[in-house]
């Protein structure tokens, strides 16, 4: 265990350390998401998301988990859906509100824990998430909550990657999403890797097994997301392969 972990984070499931990390990254993270919404990635992600959405001719109730600066929320809201984004980090919600307002987007946002949702059962048609599950202290509890708030026949689309398992082997790319992140913040990110049990899970097989136990009628895995959507080294590039866990209630 590294020194920063021992010095600043004595309890491995304390969310304060994780929230502090994302609070310090929020402003630059929001700026990058604003650029991504003006880049070719917008079209790629819009097509990716809509390829999975049923009843696309009507407005669906969608929950964006760990929404960050609101990237998914804004895309889906602009497609005509009713979207609510939640994030445990208040600074991220501030960034999301500012970005949505600048784009005249009517998605709504609130501070909320992904593992303890303040919504009634069967509230949403779809739950979406991107790069969230890897930094949850209790991902099994989170999945149970996400599954609870979608209606029967509803959908979970969870895009994630094994960041902890792969970060030591990431190639030195010319451009990537973390190229301007300070070494101090990178070290804090690595501390999160070490402190969470999910870093040792074999994913996405673990996700599929858990969702099946929760009662999902169908769980499918797509390992092609990373190569398809991040096939060039630009400022949004994520070298760790992204996958999709898709579950139907």
Coordinates of N, CA and C in Angstrom, one line a residue:
X1 N 0.8 -1.2 0.0 CA 0.0 0.0 0.0 C 0.9 1.2 0.0
X2 N 0.5 2.2 -0.8 CA 1.4 3.4 -0.9 C 1.3 4.3 0.2
X3 N 2.2 5.3 0.3 CA 2.2 6.2 1.5 C 1.0 7.1 1.5
X4 N 0.5 7.6 0.4 CA -0.6 8.5 0.4 C -1.8 7.7 1.0
X5 N -2.0 6.5 0.6 CA -3.1 5.7 1.1 C -3.0 5.6 2.6
X6 N -1.9 5.3 3.2 CA -1.7 5.1 4.6 C -1.9 6.4 5.3
X7 N -1.4 7.5 4.7 CA -1.4 8.7 5.4 C -2.8 9.4 5.4
X8 N -3.5 9.3 4.3 CA -4.7 10.1 4.2 C -6.0 9.3 4.2
X9 N -5.9 7.9 4.1 CA -7.1 7.2 3.9 C -7.1 5.9 4.7
X10 N -7.3 6.0 6.0 CA -7.2 4.8 6.9 C -8.3 3.8 6.7
X11 N -9.4 4.2 6.2 CA -10.6 3.3 6.0 C -10.8 3.1 4.5
X12 N -10.7 1.8 4.0 CA -10.7 1.6 2.6 C -12.1 1.9 2.0
X13 N -13.2 1.9 2.8 CA -14.5 2.1 2.1 C -15.1 3.5 2.4
X14 N -14.2 4.4 2.9 CA -14.6 5.7 3.1 C -14.7 6.5 1.8
X15 N -15.9 7.0 1.5 CA -16.1 7.7 0.2 C -15.5 9.1 0.1
X16 N -15.1 9.6 1.3 CA -14.6 11.0 1.3 C -13.4 11.2 0.5
X17 N -12.5 10.2 0.5 CA -11.2 10.3 -0.3 C -11.6 10.3 -1.8
X18 N -12.5 9.4 -2.2 CA -12.9 9.4 -3.6 C -13.6 10.7 -4.1
X19 N -14.5 11.1 -3.2 CA -15.2 12.4 -3.6 C -14.2 13.6 -3.7
X20 N -13.2 13.6 -2.8 CA -12.2 14.7 -2.8 C -11.4 14.7 -4.1
X21 N -11.1 13.5 -4.5 CA -10.3 13.3 -5.8 C -11.1 13.9 -6.9
X22 N -12.4 13.5 -7.0 CA -13.2 14.0 -8.2 C -13.5 15.5 -8.0
X23 N -13.6 16.0 -6.8 CA -13.8 17.4 -6.6 C -12.7 18.2 -7.2
X24 N -11.5 17.7 -7.0 CA -10.3 18.4 -7.5 C -10.1 18.3 -9.0
X25 N -10.7 17.3 -9.5 CA -10.6 17.1 -11.0 C -11.8 17.7 -11.7
X26 N -12.8 18.2 -11.0 CA -14.1 18.6 -11.6 C -14.0 19.6 -12.7
X27 N -13.3 20.7 -12.5 CA -13.2 21.8 -13.4 C -12.6 21.4 -14.7
X28 N -11.4 20.8 -14.7 CA -10.8 20.4 -15.9 C -11.6 19.2 -16.6
X29 N -12.2 18.4 -15.8 CA -13.0 17.3 -16.3 C -14.2 17.9 -17.1
X30 N -14.8 18.9 -16.5 CA -15.9 19.5 -17.2 C -15.5 20.2 -18.5
X31 N -14.4 20.8 -18.5 CA -13.9 21.4 -19.8 C -13.6 20.4 -20.8
X32 N -13.1 19.2 -20.4 CA -12.9 18.2 -21.4 C -14.2 17.6 -22.0
X33 N -15.2 17.5 -21.1 CA -16.5 16.9 -21.6 C -17.1 17.9 -22.5
X34 N -16.9 19.2 -22.3 CA -17.5 20.2 -23.2 C -16.8 20.1 -24.6
X35 N -15.5 19.9 -24.6 CA -14.8 19.6 -25.9 C -15.3 18.3 -26.5
X36 N -15.5 17.3 -25.7 CA -16.0 16.0 -26.3 C -17.3 16.2 -26.9
X37 N -18.2 17.0 -26.4 CA -19.5 17.2 -27.0 C -19.5 18.0 -28.3
X38 N -18.3 18.6 -28.6 CA -18.1 19.3 -29.8 C -17.2 18.5 -30.8
X39 N -16.9 17.3 -30.4 CA -15.9 16.5 -31.2 C -16.7 15.4 -31.9
X40 N -16.0 14.6 -32.8 CA -16.6 13.5 -33.5 C -17.1 12.4 -32.5
X41 N -16.6 12.4 -31.2 CA -17.0 11.5 -30.2 C -18.5 11.6 -30.0
X42 N -19.1 12.8 -30.1 CA -20.5 13.0 -29.9 C -21.3 12.1 -30.8
X43 N -21.0 12.1 -32.1 CA -21.8 11.3 -33.0 C -21.6 9.8 -32.7
X44 N -20.4 9.4 -32.3 CA -20.1 8.0 -32.0 C -20.9 7.5 -30.8
X45 N -20.9 8.4 -29.8 CA -21.6 8.0 -28.5 C -23.1 8.1 -28.7
X46 N -23.6 9.0 -29.5 CA -25.0 9.1 -29.8 C -25.5 7.9 -30.5
X47 N -24.7 7.4 -31.5 CA -25.1 6.2 -32.2 C -25.0 5.0 -31.3
X48 N -24.0 5.0 -30.5 CA -23.8 3.8 -29.6 C -25.0 3.7 -28.6
X49 N -25.4 4.8 -28.0 CA -26.5 4.8 -27.0 C -27.8 4.4 -27.7
X50 N -28.1 5.1 -28.8 CA -29.4 4.9 -29.5 C -29.5 3.5 -30.0
X51 N -28.4 2.8 -30.3 CA -28.5 1.4 -30.8 C -29.1 0.5 -29.8
X52 N -29.0 0.8 -28.5 CA -29.5 0.0 -27.5 C -30.9 0.4 -26.9
X53 N -31.3 1.6 -27.3 CA -32.6 2.1 -26.7 C -33.8 1.7 -27.4
X54 N -34.7 1.1 -26.6 CA -36.0 0.7 -27.2 C -37.0 1.9 -27.1
X55 N -38.1 1.8 -27.9 CA -39.1 2.8 -27.9 C -38.5 4.2 -28.1
X56 N -37.5 4.3 -29.1 CA -36.8 5.5 -29.2 C -37.7 6.7 -29.8
X57 N -38.9 6.3 -30.2 CA -39.8 7.3 -30.7 C -40.6 8.0 -29.6
X58 N -40.4 7.7 -28.4 CA -41.1 8.3 -27.3 C -40.0 8.8 -26.2
X59 N -40.4 9.7 -25.4 CA -39.5 10.2 -24.4 C -39.4 9.2 -23.2
X60 N -38.2 8.7 -22.9 CA -38.0 7.7 -21.9 C -37.4 8.4 -20.6
X61 N -37.7 7.8 -19.5 CA -37.1 8.3 -18.2 C -35.8 7.6 -18.0
X62 N -34.7 8.4 -18.0 CA -33.4 7.9 -17.9 C -32.6 8.5 -16.7
X63 N -31.9 7.6 -16.0 CA -31.1 8.0 -14.9 C -29.6 7.8 -15.3
X64 N -28.9 8.9 -15.2 CA -27.4 8.9 -15.5 C -26.6 8.8 -14.2
X65 N -26.1 7.6 -13.9 CA -25.4 7.4 -12.7 C -23.9 7.9 -12.7
X66 N -23.5 8.6 -11.7 CA -22.1 9.1 -11.7 C -21.9 10.0 -12.9
X67 N -22.8 10.9 -13.1 CA -22.9 11.7 -14.4 C -21.7 12.6 -14.7
X68 N -20.9 12.9 -13.6 CA -19.8 13.8 -13.8 C -20.3 15.1 -14.3
X69 N -19.7 15.6 -15.4 CA -20.1 16.9 -16.0 C -21.3 16.8 -16.9
X70 N -22.0 15.6 -17.0 CA -23.2 15.5 -17.7 C -23.2 15.1 -19.1
X71 N -22.1 14.4 -19.5 CA -21.9 14.0 -20.9 C -23.1 13.2 -21.4
X72 N -23.4 12.0 -20.8 CA -24.5 11.2 -21.2 C -25.8 11.9 -21.1
X73 N -26.0 12.6 -20.0 CA -27.3 13.3 -19.7 C -27.6 14.3 -20.8
X74 N -26.6 15.0 -21.2 CA -26.8 16.0 -22.3 C -27.2 15.4 -23.6
X75 N -26.4 14.3 -24.0 CA -26.7 13.6 -25.2 C -28.1 13.1 -25.2
X76 N -28.5 12.4 -24.2 CA -29.8 11.8 -24.2 C -30.9 12.8 -24.0
X77 N -30.7 13.9 -23.3 CA -31.7 14.9 -23.2 C -31.9 15.6 -24.6
X78 N -30.8 15.8 -25.3 CA -31.0 16.4 -26.6 C -31.7 15.5 -27.6
X79 N -31.7 14.2 -27.3 CA -32.5 13.2 -28.1 C -34.0 13.2 -27.8
X80 N -34.4 14.0 -26.8 CA -35.8 14.1 -26.4 C -36.2 13.3 -25.2
X81 N -35.2 12.7 -24.5 CA -35.6 11.9 -23.3 C -35.6 12.8 -22.0
X82 N -36.3 12.3 -21.0 CA -36.3 13.0 -19.7 C -35.2 12.4 -18.9
X83 N -34.1 13.2 -18.6 CA -32.9 12.6 -18.0 C -32.6 13.3 -16.7
X84 N -32.2 12.5 -15.7 CA -31.8 13.0 -14.4 C -30.4 12.4 -14.2
X85 N -29.4 13.3 -14.0 CA -28.0 12.9 -13.7 C -27.7 13.0 -12.2
X86 N -27.1 12.0 -11.6 CA -26.7 12.1 -10.2 C -25.2 11.8 -10.1
X87 N -24.6 12.5 -9.1 CA -23.1 12.3 -8.8 C -22.9 12.6 -7.4
X88 N -22.0 11.9 -6.7 CA -21.8 12.1 -5.3 C -20.9 13.3 -5.1
X89 N -20.3 13.9 -6.1 CA -19.4 15.0 -6.0 C -20.1 16.3 -6.3
X90 N -20.4 17.2 -5.4 CA -21.1 18.4 -5.7 C -20.4 19.3 -6.8
X91 N -19.1 19.3 -6.8 CA -18.4 20.1 -7.8 C -18.7 19.6 -9.2
X92 N -18.9 18.3 -9.4 CA -19.3 17.7 -10.7 C -20.7 18.1 -11.1
X93 N -21.6 18.1 -10.1 CA -22.9 18.6 -10.4 C -22.9 20.1 -10.8
X94 N -22.1 20.9 -10.2 CA -22.0 22.3 -10.6 C -21.5 22.3 -12.1
X95 N -20.5 21.5 -12.4 CA -20.0 21.5 -13.8 C -21.1 21.1 -14.8
X96 N -21.9 20.0 -14.4 CA -23.0 19.5 -15.2 C -24.0 20.6 -15.4
X97 N -24.4 21.3 -14.4 CA -25.4 22.3 -14.5 C -25.0 23.4 -15.4
X98 N -23.7 23.8 -15.3 CA -23.2 24.9 -16.1 C -23.1 24.5 -17.6
X99 N -22.6 23.2 -17.8 CA -22.5 22.8 -19.2 C -23.9 22.6 -19.9
X100 N -24.9 22.1 -19.1 CA -26.2 21.9 -19.7 C -26.8 23.3 -20.0
X101 N -26.6 24.2 -19.1 CA -27.2 25.6 -19.3 C -26.6 26.2 -20.6
X102 N -25.3 26.0 -20.7 CA -24.6 26.6 -21.9 C -25.1 26.0 -23.2
X103 N -25.6 24.8 -23.2 CA -26.1 24.1 -24.4 C -27.6 24.1 -24.4
X104 N -28.3 24.9 -23.5 CA -29.7 25.0 -23.5 C -30.4 23.6 -23.4
X105 N -29.8 22.8 -22.5 CA -30.3 21.4 -22.3 C -31.1 21.4 -21.0
X106 N -32.2 20.6 -21.0 CA -33.1 20.6 -19.9 C -32.9 19.4 -19.0
X107 N -31.8 18.7 -19.1 CA -31.5 17.6 -18.1 C -31.4 18.2 -16.7
X108 N -31.8 17.4 -15.7 CA -31.7 17.9 -14.4 C -30.6 17.1 -13.6
X109 N -30.0 17.7 -12.6 CA -28.9 17.0 -11.9 C -29.1 17.2 -10.4
X110 N -28.5 16.2 -9.6 CA -28.5 16.4 -8.2 C -27.4 15.6 -7.6
X111 N -27.0 16.0 -6.4 CA -25.9 15.2 -5.7 C -26.6 14.0 -5.0
X112 N -26.0 12.8 -5.3 CA -26.6 11.6 -4.8 C -25.6 10.5 -4.9
X113 N -25.6 9.5 -4.0 CA -24.7 8.4 -3.9 C -25.2 7.3 -4.8
X114 N -24.4 6.8 -5.7 CA -24.8 5.7 -6.6 C -25.2 4.5 -5.9
X115 N -24.8 4.3 -4.7 CA -25.1 3.1 -3.9 C -26.3 3.2 -3.1
X116 N -26.8 4.5 -3.0 CA -28.0 4.7 -2.2 C -28.9 5.7 -2.9
X117 N -29.7 5.3 -3.8 CA -30.5 6.1 -4.7 C -31.8 6.6 -3.9
X118 N -32.1 7.9 -4.1 CA -33.3 8.4 -3.5 C -34.5 8.4 -4.4
X119 N -34.7 7.3 -5.1 CA -35.8 7.2 -6.1 C -36.7 6.0 -5.7
X120 N -37.9 6.1 -6.1 CA -38.8 4.9 -5.8 C -38.5 3.8 -6.8
X121 N -38.9 2.6 -6.4 CA -38.7 1.4 -7.2 C -39.5 1.6 -8.5
X122 N -38.9 1.1 -9.6 CA -39.5 1.1 -11.0 C -39.8 2.5 -11.5
X123 N -38.9 3.4 -11.2 CA -39.0 4.8 -11.6 C -38.6 5.1 -13.0
X124 N -37.5 4.4 -13.5 CA -36.8 4.7 -14.7 C -37.0 3.6 -15.8
X125 N -36.9 4.0 -17.0 CA -36.9 3.1 -18.1 C -35.5 2.6 -18.4
X126 N -34.5 3.5 -18.2 CA -33.1 3.1 -18.4 C -32.2 3.8 -17.4
X127 N -31.1 3.0 -17.0 CA -30.0 3.5 -16.2 C -28.8 3.5 -17.1
X128 N -28.0 4.6 -17.2 CA -26.8 4.6 -17.9 C -25.6 5.0 -17.0
X129 N -24.4 4.6 -17.3 CA -23.3 4.9 -16.5 C -22.0 4.8 -17.4
X130 N -21.0 5.7 -17.2 CA -19.8 5.6 -17.9 C -18.6 5.8 -16.9
X131 N -17.7 4.8 -16.9 CA -16.5 4.9 -16.0 C -16.9 5.3 -14.6
X132 N -17.8 4.6 -14.0 CA -18.3 4.8 -12.6 C -18.0 3.6 -11.7
X133 N -18.3 2.4 -12.2 CA -18.3 1.3 -11.3 C -17.0 1.0 -10.7
X134 N -15.9 1.2 -11.4 CA -14.6 0.9 -11.0 C -14.2 1.7 -9.7
X135 N -14.8 2.8 -9.4 CA -14.5 3.5 -8.2 C -15.6 3.6 -7.2
X136 N -16.4 2.5 -7.1 CA -17.4 2.3 -6.1 C -16.9 1.4 -5.0
X137 N -17.0 1.7 -3.7 CA -16.6 0.8 -2.6 C -17.5 -0.4 -2.5
X138 N -18.8 -0.3 -2.9 CA -19.7 -1.4 -2.8 C -20.5 -1.5 -4.1
X139 N -19.9 -2.0 -5.1 CA -20.5 -2.1 -6.5 C -21.7 -3.1 -6.5
X140 N -21.7 -4.1 -5.6 CA -22.8 -5.0 -5.6 C -24.1 -4.3 -5.1
X141 N -23.9 -3.4 -4.1 CA -25.0 -2.6 -3.6 C -25.5 -1.6 -4.6
X142 N -24.6 -1.1 -5.4 CA -24.9 -0.1 -6.4 C -25.7 -0.8 -7.5
X143 N -25.3 -1.9 -8.0 CA -26.0 -2.6 -9.0 C -27.5 -3.0 -8.5
X144 N -27.6 -3.4 -7.3 CA -28.9 -3.7 -6.7 C -29.8 -2.5 -6.7
X145 N -29.2 -1.4 -6.4 CA -30.0 -0.1 -6.4 C -30.4 0.3 -7.9
X146 N -29.5 0.2 -8.8 CA -29.8 0.5 -10.2 C -30.9 -0.4 -10.7
X147 N -30.8 -1.7 -10.4 CA -31.8 -2.7 -10.8 C -33.1 -2.4 -10.2
X148 N -33.1 -1.9 -9.0 CA -34.4 -1.6 -8.3 C -35.1 -0.5 -8.9
X149 N -34.4 0.6 -9.3 CA -35.1 1.8 -9.8 C -35.6 1.7 -11.3
X150 N -35.2 0.7 -12.0 CA -35.7 0.5 -13.4 C -36.9 -0.3 -13.3
X151 N -37.8 -0.1 -14.3 CA -39.1 -0.8 -14.3 C -38.9 -2.2 -14.9
X152 N -39.8 -3.1 -14.7 CA -39.7 -4.4 -15.4 C -39.6 -4.2 -16.9
X153 N -38.6 -4.8 -17.5 CA -38.3 -4.6 -18.9 C -37.4 -3.5 -19.2
X154 N -37.0 -2.8 -18.1 CA -36.1 -1.7 -18.2 C -34.6 -2.1 -18.5
X155 N -33.8 -1.2 -18.7 CA -32.4 -1.5 -19.2 C -31.3 -0.8 -18.4
X156 N -30.3 -1.5 -18.2 CA -29.0 -0.9 -17.6 C -28.0 -1.0 -18.7
X157 N -27.3 0.2 -19.0 CA -26.2 0.3 -19.9 C -25.0 0.8 -19.1
X158 N -24.1 -0.1 -18.7 CA -23.0 0.3 -17.9 C -21.7 0.2 -18.7
X159 N -21.1 1.3 -19.0 CA -19.8 1.3 -19.7 C -18.7 1.5 -18.7
X160 N -17.7 0.6 -18.7 CA -16.7 0.7 -17.7 C -15.4 0.0 -18.2
X161 N -14.4 0.0 -17.4 CA -13.1 -0.7 -17.8 C -12.4 -1.1 -16.6
X162 N -11.5 -2.1 -16.7 CA -10.6 -2.5 -15.6 C -9.4 -1.6 -15.4
X163 N -9.7 -0.4 -15.0 CA -8.6 0.6 -14.9 C -7.5 0.1 -14.0
X164 N -7.9 -0.4 -12.8 CA -6.9 -0.8 -11.8 C -6.0 -1.9 -12.3
X165 N -6.6 -2.9 -13.0 CA -5.9 -4.1 -13.4 C -4.9 -3.7 -14.5
X166 N -5.3 -2.7 -15.3 CA -4.5 -2.4 -16.5 C -3.6 -1.2 -16.5
X167 N -3.7 -0.4 -15.4 CA -3.0 0.9 -15.5 C -1.5 0.8 -15.5
X168 N -0.9 -0.3 -15.0 CA 0.5 -0.4 -15.0 C 1.0 -0.7 -16.4
X169 N 0.1 -1.2 -17.3 CA 0.5 -1.7 -18.6 C 0.1 -0.7 -19.7
X170 N -0.4 0.5 -19.3 CA -0.9 1.4 -20.3 C 0.3 2.0 -21.1
X171 N 0.2 1.9 -22.5 CA 1.3 2.5 -23.3 C 1.4 4.0 -23.2
X172 N 2.6 4.5 -23.4 CA 2.8 5.9 -23.4 C 2.3 6.5 -24.7
X173 N 1.1 6.9 -24.7 CA 0.5 7.5 -25.9 C 0.8 8.9 -26.1
X174 N 0.7 9.4 -27.3 CA 0.9 10.8 -27.6 C -0.1 11.7 -27.0
X175 N -1.4 11.2 -27.1 CA -2.5 11.9 -26.5 C -3.4 10.9 -25.8
X176 N -4.0 11.4 -24.7 CA -4.9 10.5 -23.9 C -5.7 11.4 -22.9
X177 N -6.7 10.9 -22.3 CA -7.6 11.6 -21.5 C -6.9 12.2 -20.2
X178 N -5.9 11.5 -19.8 CA -5.2 11.9 -18.6 C -3.9 12.7 -18.8
X179 N -3.6 13.1 -20.0 CA -2.3 13.6 -20.3 C -2.0 14.9 -19.5
X180 N -3.1 15.7 -19.2 CA -2.9 17.0 -18.5 C -3.2 16.8 -17.0
X181 N -3.5 15.6 -16.5 CA -3.7 15.4 -15.1 C -2.4 15.4 -14.3
X182 N -2.3 16.1 -13.2 CA -1.1 16.2 -12.5 C -0.6 14.9 -11.9
X183 N 0.6 14.8 -11.6 CA 1.1 13.5 -11.0 C 0.5 13.3 -9.7
X184 N 0.3 14.3 -8.9 CA -0.3 14.2 -7.6 C -1.7 13.6 -7.7
X185 N -2.5 14.1 -8.7 CA -3.9 13.5 -8.9 C -3.8 12.1 -9.4
X186 N -2.9 11.8 -10.3 CA -2.7 10.5 -10.8 C -2.4 9.5 -9.6
X187 N -1.6 9.9 -8.7 CA -1.2 9.1 -7.5 C -2.5 8.9 -6.7
X188 N -3.3 9.9 -6.5 CA -4.5 9.7 -5.8 C -5.5 8.8 -6.5
X189 N -5.5 8.8 -7.8 CA -6.3 7.9 -8.6 C -5.8 6.4 -8.3
X190 N -4.5 6.3 -8.4 CA -3.9 4.9 -8.1 C -4.2 4.4 -6.7
X191 N -4.3 5.4 -5.7 CA -4.7 5.0 -4.4 C -6.1 4.4 -4.4
X192 N -7.0 5.0 -5.2 CA -8.4 4.5 -5.3 C -8.3 3.1 -5.8
X193 N -7.5 2.8 -6.8 CA -7.4 1.5 -7.3 C -7.0 0.5 -6.2
X194 N -6.1 0.8 -5.4 CA -5.6 -0.1 -4.4 C -6.5 -0.3 -3.2
X195 N -7.4 0.7 -3.0 CA -8.2 0.6 -1.8 C -9.5 -0.1 -2.0
X196 N -9.9 -0.4 -3.2 CA -11.2 -0.9 -3.5 C -11.2 -2.4 -3.9
X197 N -12.1 -3.2 -3.4 CA -12.1 -4.6 -3.7 C -12.4 -4.9 -5.1
X198 N -13.2 -4.0 -5.8 CA -13.5 -4.3 -7.2 C -12.3 -4.3 -8.1
X199 N -11.2 -3.7 -7.7 CA -10.0 -3.7 -8.5 C -9.4 -5.1 -8.7
X200 N -9.8 -6.1 -7.8 CA -9.3 -7.4 -7.9 C -10.3 -8.4 -8.6
X201 N -11.5 -7.8 -8.9 CA -12.5 -8.7 -9.6 C -12.2 -8.9 -11.0
X202 N -12.6 -10.1 -11.6 CA -12.4 -10.3 -13.0 C -13.7 -9.8 -13.7
X203 N -13.5 -8.7 -14.4 CA -14.6 -8.1 -15.0 C -14.5 -8.1 -16.6
X204 N -15.6 -8.1 -17.3 CA -17.0 -7.9 -16.8 C -17.7 -9.2 -16.4
X205 N -17.0 -10.3 -16.3 CA -17.7 -11.5 -15.9 C -18.4 -11.4 -14.5
X206 N -17.7 -10.7 -13.6 CA -18.3 -10.5 -12.2 C -19.6 -9.7 -12.4
X207 N -19.6 -8.7 -13.2 CA -20.8 -7.9 -13.4 C -22.0 -8.8 -13.9
X208 N -21.7 -9.6 -14.9 CA -22.7 -10.4 -15.5 C -23.3 -11.4 -14.4
X209 N -22.4 -12.0 -13.7 CA -22.8 -13.0 -12.6 C -23.7 -12.3 -11.6
X210 N -23.3 -11.1 -11.2 CA -24.1 -10.4 -10.1 C -25.5 -10.0 -10.6
X211 N -25.5 -9.5 -11.8 CA -26.8 -9.0 -12.4 C -27.7 -10.2 -12.6
X212 N -27.2 -11.3 -13.0 CA -28.0 -12.5 -13.2 C -28.6 -13.0 -11.9
X213 N -27.8 -12.9 -10.8 CA -28.3 -13.2 -9.4 C -29.3 -12.3 -9.0
X214 N -29.2 -11.0 -9.4 CA -30.2 -10.0 -9.0 C -31.6 -10.2 -9.7
X215 N -31.6 -11.1 -10.8 CA -32.8 -11.4 -11.4 C -33.0 -10.8 -12.8
X216 N -31.9 -10.3 -13.4 CA -32.0 -9.8 -14.8 C -32.4 -10.9 -15.7
X217 N -33.3 -10.6 -16.6 CA -33.8 -11.5 -17.6 C -32.8 -11.8 -18.7
X218 N -31.9 -10.8 -18.9 CA -30.8 -10.9 -19.9 C -29.6 -10.0 -19.5
X219 N -28.4 -10.6 -19.6 CA -27.2 -9.8 -19.4 C -26.2 -10.2 -20.5
X220 N -25.8 -9.1 -21.3 CA -24.9 -9.3 -22.4 C -23.7 -8.4 -22.2
X221 N -22.6 -8.9 -22.7 CA -21.3 -8.1 -22.6 C -20.8 -7.8 -24.0
X222 N -20.3 -6.5 -24.1 CA -19.7 -6.1 -25.4 C -18.3 -5.6 -25.1
X223 N -17.3 -6.3 -25.6 CA -15.9 -6.0 -25.4 C -15.3 -5.1 -26.5
X224 N -16.2 -4.8 -27.4 CA -15.7 -4.0 -28.6 C -15.8 -2.5 -28.4
X225 N -16.4 -2.0 -27.3 CA -16.7 -0.6 -27.2 C -15.4 0.2 -27.3
X226 N -14.4 -0.2 -26.5 CA -13.2 0.6 -26.5 C -12.5 0.7 -27.9
X227 N -12.3 -0.4 -28.6 CA -11.7 -0.3 -29.9 C -12.6 0.5 -30.9
X228 N -13.9 0.4 -30.8 CA -14.8 1.1 -31.7 C -14.8 2.6 -31.5
X229 N -14.9 3.0 -30.2 CA -15.1 4.4 -29.9 C -13.8 5.2 -29.6
X230 N -12.8 4.4 -29.2 CA -11.5 5.1 -28.9 C -10.4 4.4 -29.8
X231 N -10.5 4.6 -31.1 CA -9.6 3.9 -32.0 C -8.5 4.9 -32.4
X232 N -8.5 6.1 -31.9 CA -7.4 7.0 -32.2 C -6.9 7.7 -31.0
X233 N -5.6 8.1 -31.0 CA -5.0 8.7 -29.8 C -5.3 10.2 -29.9
X234 N -6.3 10.7 -29.3 CA -6.6 12.1 -29.2 C -6.8 12.4 -27.7
X235 N -7.3 13.6 -27.4 CA -7.4 14.1 -26.0 C -8.4 13.3 -25.2
X236 N -9.3 12.5 -25.9 CA -10.3 11.8 -25.2 C -9.9 10.3 -25.1
X237 N -8.8 9.9 -25.6 CA -8.4 8.5 -25.8 C -8.3 7.8 -24.4
X238 N -8.9 6.7 -24.3 CA -8.8 5.8 -23.1 C -8.1 4.5 -23.5
X239 N -6.8 4.3 -23.2 CA -6.1 3.1 -23.6 C -6.5 1.8 -23.0
X240 N -7.1 1.9 -21.8 CA -7.6 0.7 -21.1 C -8.9 0.3 -21.8
X241 N -9.1 -0.9 -22.3 CA -10.3 -1.3 -23.1 C -11.6 -1.1 -22.3
X242 N -12.5 -0.4 -22.9 CA -13.8 -0.2 -22.3 C -14.7 -1.3 -22.7
X243 N -15.6 -1.7 -21.8 CA -16.6 -2.7 -22.2 C -18.0 -2.2 -21.8
X244 N -19.0 -2.9 -22.3 CA -20.4 -2.6 -21.9 C -21.0 -3.8 -21.2
X245 N -21.7 -3.5 -20.1 CA -22.5 -4.5 -19.5 C -24.0 -4.0 -19.7
X246 N -24.7 -4.8 -20.4 CA -26.1 -4.5 -20.7 C -27.0 -5.5 -20.1
X247 N -27.9 -5.0 -19.2 CA -28.9 -5.9 -18.5 C -30.3 -5.4 -18.7
X248 N -31.2 -6.4 -18.8 CA -32.6 -6.1 -18.9 C -33.3 -6.7 -17.7
X249 N -34.2 -5.9 -17.1 CA -34.9 -6.4 -15.9 C -36.0 -7.3 -16.2

